[in-house]
Amino acid sequence: MSAGRGLAAVYTFLLAWVREHRDADKQALLDALAAAFGLVPDGALLVGDDLAVRINRSSSTADVSNTVVALRKLLVYDDRPVVVCTLSPAGAVLRLANSSFVAKVSHSSHGLTEQHLVGSINSGDVLRSFEGLPNAPEYFAELWRRHRAMDQRANLGRIVAATRANRGRNPLWSPDDARRRTILAAPALAARVSTMPEYAAQAARFAAALHRQKQAVFAAAAVPDGKSRGDAIERLVTGKACRQGLGDVTIEVATVVVAVDVKSKRLDWRSAPKGYSIDKLLRFLADGNRLLAMLFVGVDPHRDRLVTRLCSIFDRRLLRASRIEKRWSGRDRRGTVQFRGDLEPLWADDFCECIDTTAGRAFLLQLLDS
């Protein structure tokens, strides 16, 4: 089968499958697609001799930017159509993501050159139109013809130049002295809140709500895709789709607003929950009487185990597991905090939140200077 005929067959299959399986998950589509076209996985891509396909899932009907593929891997498969299919409650959006249709590299692109191929392409980096043609299935055949006439080296040079020229929309935020003092006071505030009965009561309410939905949590935990699994468990906590800001839900303890991020983990799998944006955290804390906590949801369906922990980011064990990571952030941003250390103490039956104010302040100074 030629690339052109394979492309038409795949996008026809994708559109028809999504229409007929509105409530099916991403993995079901991956399995059906692989079986129908003999595709095999290579990382996040399903690959065949004539094309490659990337399936993304978005819980929002908005055009949310998801990671598509590493630039290095895209160039390997640039000799065949690379189709990106984003599933959302509204249906499916399909685009071609070959090098001709990529504007820049947004994800992990620090240090990118033509000789040093780092970074990944987000769906927002894929052009919505090319040379006057919409990047949509009805135009794929002509878009593919035009891509084949392009010079990949020229495409790469353009992508690298656009990526290196790209800067954040706003300059790096720097707090004034008063806000800096407010930020650095957050660990002491967290230590006070941690002892309040209202805080313990909120933790108990989260635990009770999830245990009432225990079977639904176990069903969500069985989803193979990490993002879809996390989104499903988060919706069980919040009752709504995932937020893009800091905190999936907020609680009030006395006069303090605590933003709570829901983080799930399969206790029988080796993985670490993702963290939070440094810049969003600092801006949030600078308003005063604001804190960030994590609601960790640990699940082991095989042992019928469901554990919840409401834990301040200034807990001494969580601080030890926190790492500053710049690769996942945009340019001119401080980066993100990722949890990469030992989180096992969180799941212990005798876990008790313990705020380390000295280490918390030192960590905030490190974030401010990152």
mmCIF file of N, CA and C in Angstrom, residues 20-142:
data_model
loop_
_atom_site.group_PDB
_atom_site.id
_atom_site.type_symbol
_atom_site.label_atom_id
_atom_site.label_comp_id
_atom_site.label_asym_id
_atom_site.label_seq_id
_atom_site.Cartn_x
_atom_site.Cartn_y
_atom_site.Cartn_z
ATOM 1 N N GLU A 20 -18.319 5.911 16.182
ATOM 2 C CA GLU A 20 -19.029 4.714 16.647
ATOM 3 C C GLU A 20 -18.704 4.356 18.097
ATOM 4 N N HIS A 21 -17.638 4.940 18.650
ATOM 5 C CA HIS A 21 -17.202 4.580 20.008
ATOM 6 C C HIS A 21 -16.968 5.852 20.820
ATOM 7 N N ARG A 22 -17.998 6.604 21.039
ATOM 8 C CA ARG A 22 -17.880 7.904 21.698
ATOM 9 C C ARG A 22 -17.283 7.798 23.092
ATOM 10 N N ASP A 23 -17.592 6.721 23.801
ATOM 11 C CA ASP A 23 -17.162 6.609 25.198
ATOM 12 C C ASP A 23 -15.957 5.701 25.381
ATOM 13 N N ALA A 24 -15.394 5.181 24.295
ATOM 14 C CA ALA A 24 -14.252 4.278 24.416
ATOM 15 C C ALA A 24 -12.996 5.060 24.783
ATOM 16 N N ASP A 25 -12.041 4.380 25.408
ATOM 17 C CA ASP A 25 -10.842 5.068 25.844
ATOM 18 C C ASP A 25 -9.747 5.017 24.774
ATOM 19 N N LYS A 26 -8.683 5.732 25.057
ATOM 20 C CA LYS A 26 -7.564 5.849 24.117
ATOM 21 C C LYS A 26 -6.941 4.494 23.813
ATOM 22 N N GLN A 27 -6.787 3.646 24.830
ATOM 23 C CA GLN A 27 -6.146 2.354 24.612
ATOM 24 C C GLN A 27 -6.961 1.475 23.668
ATOM 25 N N ALA A 28 -8.281 1.556 23.763
ATOM 26 C CA ALA A 28 -9.124 0.775 22.859
ATOM 27 C C ALA A 28 -8.891 1.180 21.409
ATOM 28 N N LEU A 29 -8.756 2.481 21.169
ATOM 29 C CA LEU A 29 -8.477 2.942 19.814
ATOM 30 C C LEU A 29 -7.097 2.496 19.353
ATOM 31 N N LEU A 30 -6.109 2.590 20.220
ATOM 32 C CA LEU A 30 -4.762 2.137 19.863
ATOM 33 C C LEU A 30 -4.770 0.657 19.460
ATOM 34 N N ASP A 31 -5.480 -0.157 20.236
ATOM 35 C CA ASP A 31 -5.539 -1.584 19.939
ATOM 36 C C ASP A 31 -6.235 -1.837 18.605
ATOM 37 N N ALA A 32 -7.345 -1.131 18.379
ATOM 38 C CA ALA A 32 -8.088 -1.324 17.134
ATOM 39 C C ALA A 32 -7.271 -0.879 15.926
ATOM 40 N N LEU A 33 -6.584 0.234 16.054
ATOM 41 C CA LEU A 33 -5.779 0.769 14.962
ATOM 42 C C LEU A 33 -4.612 -0.155 14.634
ATOM 43 N N ALA A 34 -3.932 -0.628 15.661
ATOM 44 C CA ALA A 34 -2.806 -1.529 15.448
ATOM 45 C C ALA A 34 -3.259 -2.815 14.771
ATOM 46 N N ALA A 35 -4.400 -3.354 15.205
ATOM 47 C CA ALA A 35 -4.900 -4.596 14.614
ATOM 48 C C ALA A 35 -5.333 -4.398 13.164
ATOM 49 N N ALA A 36 -5.968 -3.262 12.870
ATOM 50 C CA ALA A 36 -6.496 -3.032 11.525
ATOM 51 C C ALA A 36 -5.399 -2.787 10.493
ATOM 52 N N PHE A 37 -4.283 -2.171 10.909
ATOM 53 C CA PHE A 37 -3.270 -1.757 9.936
ATOM 54 C C PHE A 37 -1.894 -2.373 10.192
ATOM 55 N N GLY A 38 -1.808 -3.286 11.143
ATOM 56 C CA GLY A 38 -0.532 -3.930 11.391
ATOM 57 C C GLY A 38 0.529 -2.978 11.907
ATOM 58 N N LEU A 39 0.119 -1.978 12.709
ATOM 59 C CA LEU A 39 1.060 -1.000 13.239
ATOM 60 C C LEU A 39 1.673 -1.513 14.539
ATOM 61 N N VAL A 40 2.888 -1.103 14.796
ATOM 62 C CA VAL A 40 3.583 -1.515 16.016
ATOM 63 C C VAL A 40 4.008 -0.270 16.790
ATOM 64 N N PRO A 41 4.047 -0.345 18.117
ATOM 65 C CA PRO A 41 4.421 0.842 18.894
ATOM 66 C C PRO A 41 5.910 1.134 18.840
ATOM 67 N N ASP A 42 6.231 2.411 18.742
ATOM 68 C CA ASP A 42 7.586 2.907 18.934
ATOM 69 C C ASP A 42 7.469 4.122 19.831
ATOM 70 N N GLY A 43 7.592 3.901 21.129
ATOM 71 C CA GLY A 43 7.316 4.976 22.066
ATOM 72 C C GLY A 43 5.836 5.333 22.008
ATOM 73 N N ALA A 44 5.546 6.612 21.833
ATOM 74 C CA ALA A 44 4.159 7.075 21.786
ATOM 75 C C ALA A 44 3.532 6.896 20.404
ATOM 76 N N LEU A 45 4.322 6.557 19.400
ATOM 77 C CA LEU A 45 3.816 6.403 18.035
ATOM 78 C C LEU A 45 3.410 4.962 17.768
ATOM 79 N N LEU A 46 2.405 4.805 16.880
ATOM 80 C CA LEU A 46 2.139 3.525 16.228
ATOM 81 C C LEU A 46 2.677 3.648 14.818
ATOM 82 N N VAL A 47 3.522 2.712 14.414
ATOM 83 C CA VAL A 47 4.291 2.882 13.177
ATOM 84 C C VAL A 47 4.068 1.709 12.234
ATOM 85 N N GLY A 48 3.917 2.024 10.946
ATOM 86 C CA GLY A 48 3.885 1.041 9.874
ATOM 87 C C GLY A 48 4.815 1.467 8.762
ATOM 88 N N ASP A 49 4.909 0.669 7.721
ATOM 89 C CA ASP A 49 5.801 1.006 6.614
ATOM 90 C C ASP A 49 5.362 2.268 5.895
ATOM 91 N N ASP A 50 4.052 2.559 5.940
ATOM 92 C CA ASP A 50 3.524 3.659 5.130
ATOM 93 C C ASP A 50 3.141 4.895 5.922
ATOM 94 N N LEU A 51 3.090 4.810 7.231
ATOM 95 C CA LEU A 51 2.702 5.982 8.022
ATOM 96 C C LEU A 51 2.957 5.730 9.496
ATOM 97 N N ALA A 52 2.821 6.802 10.284
ATOM 98 C CA ALA A 52 2.921 6.730 11.749
ATOM 99 C C ALA A 52 1.755 7.521 12.326
ATOM 100 N N VAL A 53 1.259 7.069 13.476
ATOM 101 C CA VAL A 53 0.083 7.692 14.081
ATOM 102 C C VAL A 53 0.357 7.949 15.559
ATOM 103 N N ARG A 54 -0.068 9.102 16.020
ATOM 104 C CA ARG A 54 -0.004 9.450 17.449
ATOM 105 C C ARG A 54 -1.417 9.738 17.922
ATOM 106 N N ILE A 55 -1.864 9.038 18.959
ATOM 107 C CA ILE A 55 -3.179 9.276 19.549
ATOM 108 C C ILE A 55 -2.992 10.026 20.862
ATOM 109 N N ASN A 56 -3.671 11.159 20.994
ATOM 110 C CA ASN A 56 -3.674 11.933 22.229
ATOM 111 C C ASN A 56 -5.068 11.957 22.804
ATOM 112 N N ARG A 57 -5.172 12.170 24.097
ATOM 113 C CA ARG A 57 -6.464 12.299 24.759
ATOM 114 C C ARG A 57 -6.514 13.625 25.492
ATOM 115 N N SER A 58 -7.596 14.387 25.302
ATOM 116 C CA SER A 58 -7.813 15.631 26.025
ATOM 117 C C SER A 58 -9.173 15.558 26.692
ATOM 118 N N SER A 59 -9.222 15.914 27.984
ATOM 119 C CA SER A 59 -10.499 15.909 28.698
ATOM 120 C C SER A 59 -11.297 17.177 28.420
ATOM 121 N N SER A 60 -10.699 18.123 27.695
ATOM 122 C CA SER A 60 -11.344 19.396 27.397
ATOM 123 C C SER A 60 -11.729 19.458 25.926
ATOM 124 N N THR A 61 -12.792 20.202 25.638
ATOM 125 C CA THR A 61 -13.159 20.430 24.238
ATOM 126 C C THR A 61 -12.300 21.522 23.628
ATOM 127 N N ALA A 62 -11.558 22.261 24.471
ATOM 128 C CA ALA A 62 -10.653 23.289 23.955
ATOM 129 C C ALA A 62 -9.470 22.631 23.255
ATOM 130 N N ASP A 63 -8.779 23.404 22.425
ATOM 131 C CA ASP A 63 -7.645 22.878 21.664
ATOM 132 C C ASP A 63 -6.415 22.877 22.571
ATOM 133 N N VAL A 64 -6.386 21.933 23.521
ATOM 134 C CA VAL A 64 -5.314 21.864 24.502
ATOM 135 C C VAL A 64 -4.059 21.294 23.860
ATOM 136 N N SER A 65 -2.923 21.851 24.249
ATOM 137 C CA SER A 65 -1.663 21.420 23.645
ATOM 138 C C SER A 65 -1.080 20.248 24.407
ATOM 139 N N ASN A 66 -1.056 19.076 23.755
ATOM 140 C CA ASN A 66 -0.445 17.879 24.314
ATOM 141 C C ASN A 66 0.865 17.588 23.600
ATOM 142 N N THR A 67 1.749 16.871 24.270
ATOM 143 C CA THR A 67 2.993 16.464 23.625
ATOM 144 C C THR A 67 2.700 15.425 22.549
ATOM 145 N N VAL A 68 3.311 15.600 21.386
ATOM 146 C CA VAL A 68 3.062 14.724 20.239
ATOM 147 C C VAL A 68 4.186 13.721 20.062
ATOM 148 N N VAL A 69 5.396 14.214 19.790
ATOM 149 C CA VAL A 69 6.502 13.319 19.478
ATOM 150 C C VAL A 69 7.810 14.083 19.619
ATOM 151 N N ALA A 70 8.866 13.369 19.985
ATOM 152 C CA ALA A 70 10.187 13.986 20.044
ATOM 153 C C ALA A 70 10.621 14.383 18.633
ATOM 154 N N LEU A 71 11.296 15.523 18.525
ATOM 155 C CA LEU A 71 11.761 15.989 17.218
ATOM 156 C C LEU A 71 12.652 14.945 16.559
ATOM 157 N N ARG A 72 13.553 14.366 17.316
ATOM 158 C CA ARG A 72 14.464 13.371 16.753
ATOM 159 C C ARG A 72 13.690 12.208 16.128
ATOM 160 N N LYS A 73 12.652 11.746 16.834
ATOM 161 C CA LYS A 73 11.877 10.620 16.314
ATOM 162 C C LYS A 73 11.032 11.031 15.117
ATOM 163 N N LEU A 74 10.505 12.237 15.145
ATOM 164 C CA LEU A 74 9.732 12.715 13.993
ATOM 165 C C LEU A 74 10.563 12.669 12.724
ATOM 166 N N LEU A 75 11.816 13.086 12.818
ATOM 167 C CA LEU A 75 12.665 13.113 11.631
ATOM 168 C C LEU A 75 12.945 11.701 11.110
ATOM 169 N N VAL A 76 12.948 10.722 12.003
ATOM 170 C CA VAL A 76 13.138 9.328 11.569
ATOM 171 C C VAL A 76 11.992 8.878 10.677
ATOM 172 N N TYR A 77 10.778 9.301 11.031
ATOM 173 C CA TYR A 77 9.586 8.856 10.302
ATOM 174 C C TYR A 77 9.035 9.929 9.364
ATOM 175 N N ASP A 78 9.837 10.907 9.053
ATOM 176 C CA ASP A 78 9.366 12.019 8.229
ATOM 177 C C ASP A 78 9.163 11.633 6.768
ATOM 178 N N ASP A 79 9.609 10.430 6.406
ATOM 179 C CA ASP A 79 9.442 9.962 5.030
ATOM 180 C C ASP A 79 8.084 9.322 4.789
ATOM 181 N N ARG A 80 7.230 9.339 5.784
ATOM 182 C CA ARG A 80 5.873 8.812 5.665
ATOM 183 C C ARG A 80 4.940 9.749 6.429
ATOM 184 N N PRO A 81 3.652 9.776 6.119
ATOM 185 C CA PRO A 81 2.743 10.664 6.850
ATOM 186 C C PRO A 81 2.746 10.370 8.350
ATOM 187 N N VAL A 82 2.818 11.441 9.158
ATOM 188 C CA VAL A 82 2.701 11.327 10.606
ATOM 189 C C VAL A 82 1.382 12.002 10.993
ATOM 190 N N VAL A 83 0.429 11.195 11.420
ATOM 191 C CA VAL A 83 -0.918 11.682 11.721
ATOM 192 C C VAL A 83 -1.079 11.810 13.228
ATOM 193 N N VAL A 84 -1.552 12.964 13.677
ATOM 194 C CA VAL A 84 -1.871 13.180 15.087
ATOM 195 C C VAL A 84 -3.381 13.218 15.227
ATOM 196 N N CYS A 85 -3.898 12.351 16.082
ATOM 197 C CA CYS A 85 -5.337 12.300 16.348
ATOM 198 C C CYS A 85 -5.554 12.643 17.815
ATOM 199 N N THR A 86 -6.243 13.742 18.096
ATOM 200 C CA THR A 86 -6.531 14.155 19.469
ATOM 201 C C THR A 86 -7.992 13.883 19.776
ATOM 202 N N LEU A 87 -8.224 12.992 20.749
ATOM 203 C CA LEU A 87 -9.575 12.646 21.179
ATOM 204 C C LEU A 87 -10.020 13.604 22.265
ATOM 205 N N SER A 88 -11.260 14.064 22.177
ATOM 206 C CA SER A 88 -11.830 14.932 23.200
ATOM 207 C C SER A 88 -13.320 14.628 23.294
ATOM 208 N N PRO A 89 -14.019 15.197 24.288
ATOM 209 C CA PRO A 89 -15.462 14.968 24.365
ATOM 210 C C PRO A 89 -16.215 15.401 23.114
ATOM 211 N N ALA A 90 -15.612 16.279 22.303
ATOM 212 C CA ALA A 90 -16.274 16.745 21.076
ATOM 213 C C ALA A 90 -16.036 15.817 19.892
ATOM 214 N N GLY A 91 -15.153 14.839 20.028
ATOM 215 C CA GLY A 91 -14.853 13.955 18.903
ATOM 216 C C GLY A 91 -13.359 13.801 18.723
ATOM 217 N N ALA A 92 -12.910 13.966 17.484
ATOM 218 C CA ALA A 92 -11.487 13.798 17.168
ATOM 219 C C ALA A 92 -11.036 14.888 16.207
ATOM 220 N N VAL A 93 -9.809 15.378 16.440
ATOM 221 C CA VAL A 93 -9.170 16.329 15.524
ATOM 222 C C VAL A 93 -7.936 15.648 14.950
ATOM 223 N N LEU A 94 -7.821 15.652 13.634
ATOM 224 C CA LEU A 94 -6.704 15.012 12.958
ATOM 225 C C LEU A 94 -5.874 16.057 12.228
ATOM 226 N N ARG A 95 -4.546 15.947 12.357
ATOM 227 C CA ARG A 95 -3.627 16.825 11.622
ATOM 228 C C ARG A 95 -2.410 16.028 11.188
ATOM 229 N N LEU A 96 -1.762 16.498 10.124
ATOM 230 C CA LEU A 96 -0.460 15.961 9.747
ATOM 231 C C LEU A 96 0.608 16.715 10.528
ATOM 232 N N ALA A 97 1.596 15.983 11.037
ATOM 233 C CA ALA A 97 2.632 16.594 11.883
ATOM 234 C C ALA A 97 4.034 16.346 11.345
ATOM 235 N N ASN A 98 4.164 16.164 10.037
ATOM 236 C CA ASN A 98 5.511 16.033 9.460
ATOM 237 C C ASN A 98 6.262 17.352 9.594
ATOM 238 N N SER A 99 7.551 17.334 9.335
ATOM 239 C CA SER A 99 8.388 18.503 9.594
ATOM 240 C C SER A 99 7.923 19.745 8.843
ATOM 241 N N SER A 100 7.299 19.584 7.680
ATOM 242 C CA SER A 100 6.800 20.745 6.932
ATOM 243 C C SER A 100 5.708 21.485 7.691
ATOM 244 N N PHE A 101 5.022 20.775 8.594
ATOM 245 C CA PHE A 101 3.857 21.328 9.259
ATOM 246 C C PHE A 101 4.115 21.653 10.731
ATOM 247 N N VAL A 102 5.393 21.681 11.111
ATOM 248 C CA VAL A 102 5.775 22.001 12.488
ATOM 249 C C VAL A 102 6.365 23.402 12.539
ATOM 250 N N ALA A 103 5.842 24.235 13.428
ATOM 251 C CA ALA A 103 6.315 25.617 13.530
ATOM 252 C C ALA A 103 7.562 25.721 14.405
ATOM 253 N N LYS A 104 7.582 24.995 15.505
ATOM 254 C CA LYS A 104 8.684 25.095 16.475
ATOM 255 C C LYS A 104 8.616 23.913 17.410
ATOM 256 N N VAL A 105 9.555 23.849 18.342
ATOM 257 C CA VAL A 105 9.584 22.797 19.361
ATOM 258 C C VAL A 105 9.413 23.468 20.720
ATOM 259 N N SER A 106 8.331 23.167 21.407
ATOM 260 C CA SER A 106 8.027 23.863 22.662
ATOM 261 C C SER A 106 8.461 23.105 23.898
ATOM 262 N N HIS A 107 8.545 21.805 23.824
ATOM 263 C CA HIS A 107 8.733 20.964 25.006
ATOM 264 C C HIS A 107 10.181 20.507 25.121
ATOM 265 N N SER A 108 10.826 20.851 26.224
ATOM 266 C CA SER A 108 12.193 20.369 26.513
ATOM 267 C C SER A 108 13.187 20.766 25.425
ATOM 268 N N SER A 109 13.072 21.976 24.909
ATOM 269 C CA SER A 109 13.871 22.361 23.738
ATOM 270 C C SER A 109 15.112 23.178 24.055
ATOM 271 N N HIS A 110 15.453 23.313 25.337
ATOM 272 C CA HIS A 110 16.637 24.094 25.686
ATOM 273 C C HIS A 110 17.879 23.444 25.085
ATOM 274 N N GLY A 111 18.696 24.243 24.397
ATOM 275 C CA GLY A 111 19.915 23.728 23.792
ATOM 276 C C GLY A 111 19.729 23.122 22.417
ATOM 277 N N LEU A 112 18.550 23.259 21.829
ATOM 278 C CA LEU A 112 18.303 22.687 20.502
ATOM 279 C C LEU A 112 19.152 23.370 19.436
ATOM 280 N N THR A 113 19.842 22.572 18.640
ATOM 281 C CA THR A 113 20.519 23.026 17.422
ATOM 282 C C THR A 113 20.287 21.968 16.357
ATOM 283 N N GLU A 114 20.735 22.243 15.149
ATOM 284 C CA GLU A 114 20.577 21.259 14.073
ATOM 285 C C GLU A 114 21.432 20.025 14.322
ATOM 286 N N GLN A 115 22.458 20.174 15.135
ATOM 287 C CA GLN A 115 23.321 19.032 15.454
ATOM 288 C C GLN A 115 22.922 18.361 16.766
ATOM 289 N N HIS A 116 22.167 19.081 17.591
ATOM 290 C CA HIS A 116 21.777 18.572 18.909
ATOM 291 C C HIS A 116 20.255 18.556 18.968
ATOM 292 N N LEU A 117 19.683 17.427 18.574
ATOM 293 C CA LEU A 117 18.233 17.332 18.411
ATOM 294 C C LEU A 117 17.587 16.930 19.736
ATOM 295 N N VAL A 118 17.134 17.932 20.473
ATOM 296 C CA VAL A 118 16.450 17.688 21.738
ATOM 297 C C VAL A 118 15.066 18.320 21.663
ATOM 298 N N GLY A 119 14.181 17.873 22.537
ATOM 299 C CA GLY A 119 12.864 18.493 22.624
ATOM 300 C C GLY A 119 11.789 17.703 21.902
ATOM 301 N N SER A 120 10.564 18.027 22.280
ATOM 302 C CA SER A 120 9.389 17.374 21.693
ATOM 303 C C SER A 120 8.422 18.418 21.163
ATOM 304 N N ILE A 121 7.648 17.989 20.201
ATOM 305 C CA ILE A 121 6.660 18.858 19.558
ATOM 306 C C ILE A 121 5.339 18.718 20.293
ATOM 307 N N ASN A 122 4.745 19.831 20.652
ATOM 308 C CA ASN A 122 3.400 19.837 21.219
ATOM 309 C C ASN A 122 2.375 19.996 20.098
ATOM 310 N N SER A 123 1.136 19.616 20.383
ATOM 311 C CA SER A 123 0.111 19.768 19.345
ATOM 312 C C SER A 123 -0.058 21.227 18.940
ATOM 313 N N GLY A 124 0.213 22.163 19.879
ATOM 314 C CA GLY A 124 0.139 23.572 19.529
ATOM 315 C C GLY A 124 1.226 24.024 18.568
ATOM 316 N N ASP A 125 2.282 23.215 18.408
ATOM 317 C CA ASP A 125 3.355 23.534 17.468
ATOM 318 C C ASP A 125 3.032 23.093 16.043
ATOM 319 N N VAL A 126 1.992 22.289 15.878
ATOM 320 C CA VAL A 126 1.615 21.774 14.557
ATOM 321 C C VAL A 126 0.723 22.801 13.870
ATOM 322 N N LEU A 127 1.105 23.190 12.668
ATOM 323 C CA LEU A 127 0.388 24.234 11.939
ATOM 324 C C LEU A 127 -1.055 23.842 11.672
ATOM 325 N N ARG A 128 -1.959 24.810 11.825
ATOM 326 C CA ARG A 128 -3.374 24.592 11.514
ATOM 327 C C ARG A 128 -3.639 24.734 10.023
ATOM 328 N N SER A 129 -2.743 25.395 9.325
ATOM 329 C CA SER A 129 -2.858 25.515 7.866
ATOM 330 C C SER A 129 -1.457 25.601 7.288
ATOM 331 N N PHE A 130 -1.341 25.260 6.007
ATOM 332 C CA PHE A 130 -0.041 25.257 5.346
ATOM 333 C C PHE A 130 -0.230 25.720 3.910
ATOM 334 N N GLU A 131 0.435 26.823 3.577
ATOM 335 C CA GLU A 131 0.357 27.383 2.226
ATOM 336 C C GLU A 131 -1.089 27.563 1.786
ATOM 337 N N GLY A 132 -1.907 28.056 2.698
ATOM 338 C CA GLY A 132 -3.302 28.354 2.380
ATOM 339 C C GLY A 132 -4.258 27.195 2.512
ATOM 340 N N LEU A 133 -3.757 26.001 2.806
ATOM 341 C CA LEU A 133 -4.626 24.836 2.950
ATOM 342 C C LEU A 133 -4.805 24.483 4.425
ATOM 343 N N PRO A 134 -6.043 24.241 4.886
ATOM 344 C CA PRO A 134 -6.234 23.793 6.258
ATOM 345 C C PRO A 134 -5.560 22.442 6.480
ATOM 346 N N ASN A 135 -4.993 22.264 7.645
ATOM 347 C CA ASN A 135 -4.388 20.979 7.997
ATOM 348 C C ASN A 135 -5.500 20.094 8.546
ATOM 349 N N ALA A 136 -6.254 19.503 7.632
ATOM 350 C CA ALA A 136 -7.431 18.702 7.965
ATOM 351 C C ALA A 136 -7.510 17.532 6.990
ATOM 352 N N PRO A 137 -8.208 16.445 7.371
ATOM 353 C CA PRO A 137 -8.182 15.221 6.571
ATOM 354 C C PRO A 137 -8.521 15.396 5.102
ATOM 355 N N GLU A 138 -9.473 16.266 4.779
ATOM 356 C CA GLU A 138 -9.853 16.402 3.375
ATOM 357 C C GLU A 138 -8.745 17.001 2.512
ATOM 358 N N TYR A 139 -7.719 17.567 3.157
ATOM 359 C CA TYR A 139 -6.600 18.153 2.417
ATOM 360 C C TYR A 139 -5.308 17.358 2.598
ATOM 361 N N PHE A 140 -5.371 16.223 3.290
ATOM 362 C CA PHE A 140 -4.154 15.477 3.599
ATOM 363 C C PHE A 140 -3.385 15.054 2.353
ATOM 364 N N ALA A 141 -4.098 14.613 1.331
ATOM 365 C CA ALA A 141 -3.409 14.119 0.132
ATOM 366 C C ALA A 141 -2.541 15.216 -0.487
ATOM 367 N N GLU A 142 -3.094 16.422 -0.618
ATOM 368 C CA GLU A 142 -2.322 17.521 -1.203
ATOM 369 C C GLU A 142 -1.229 17.985 -0.254
#
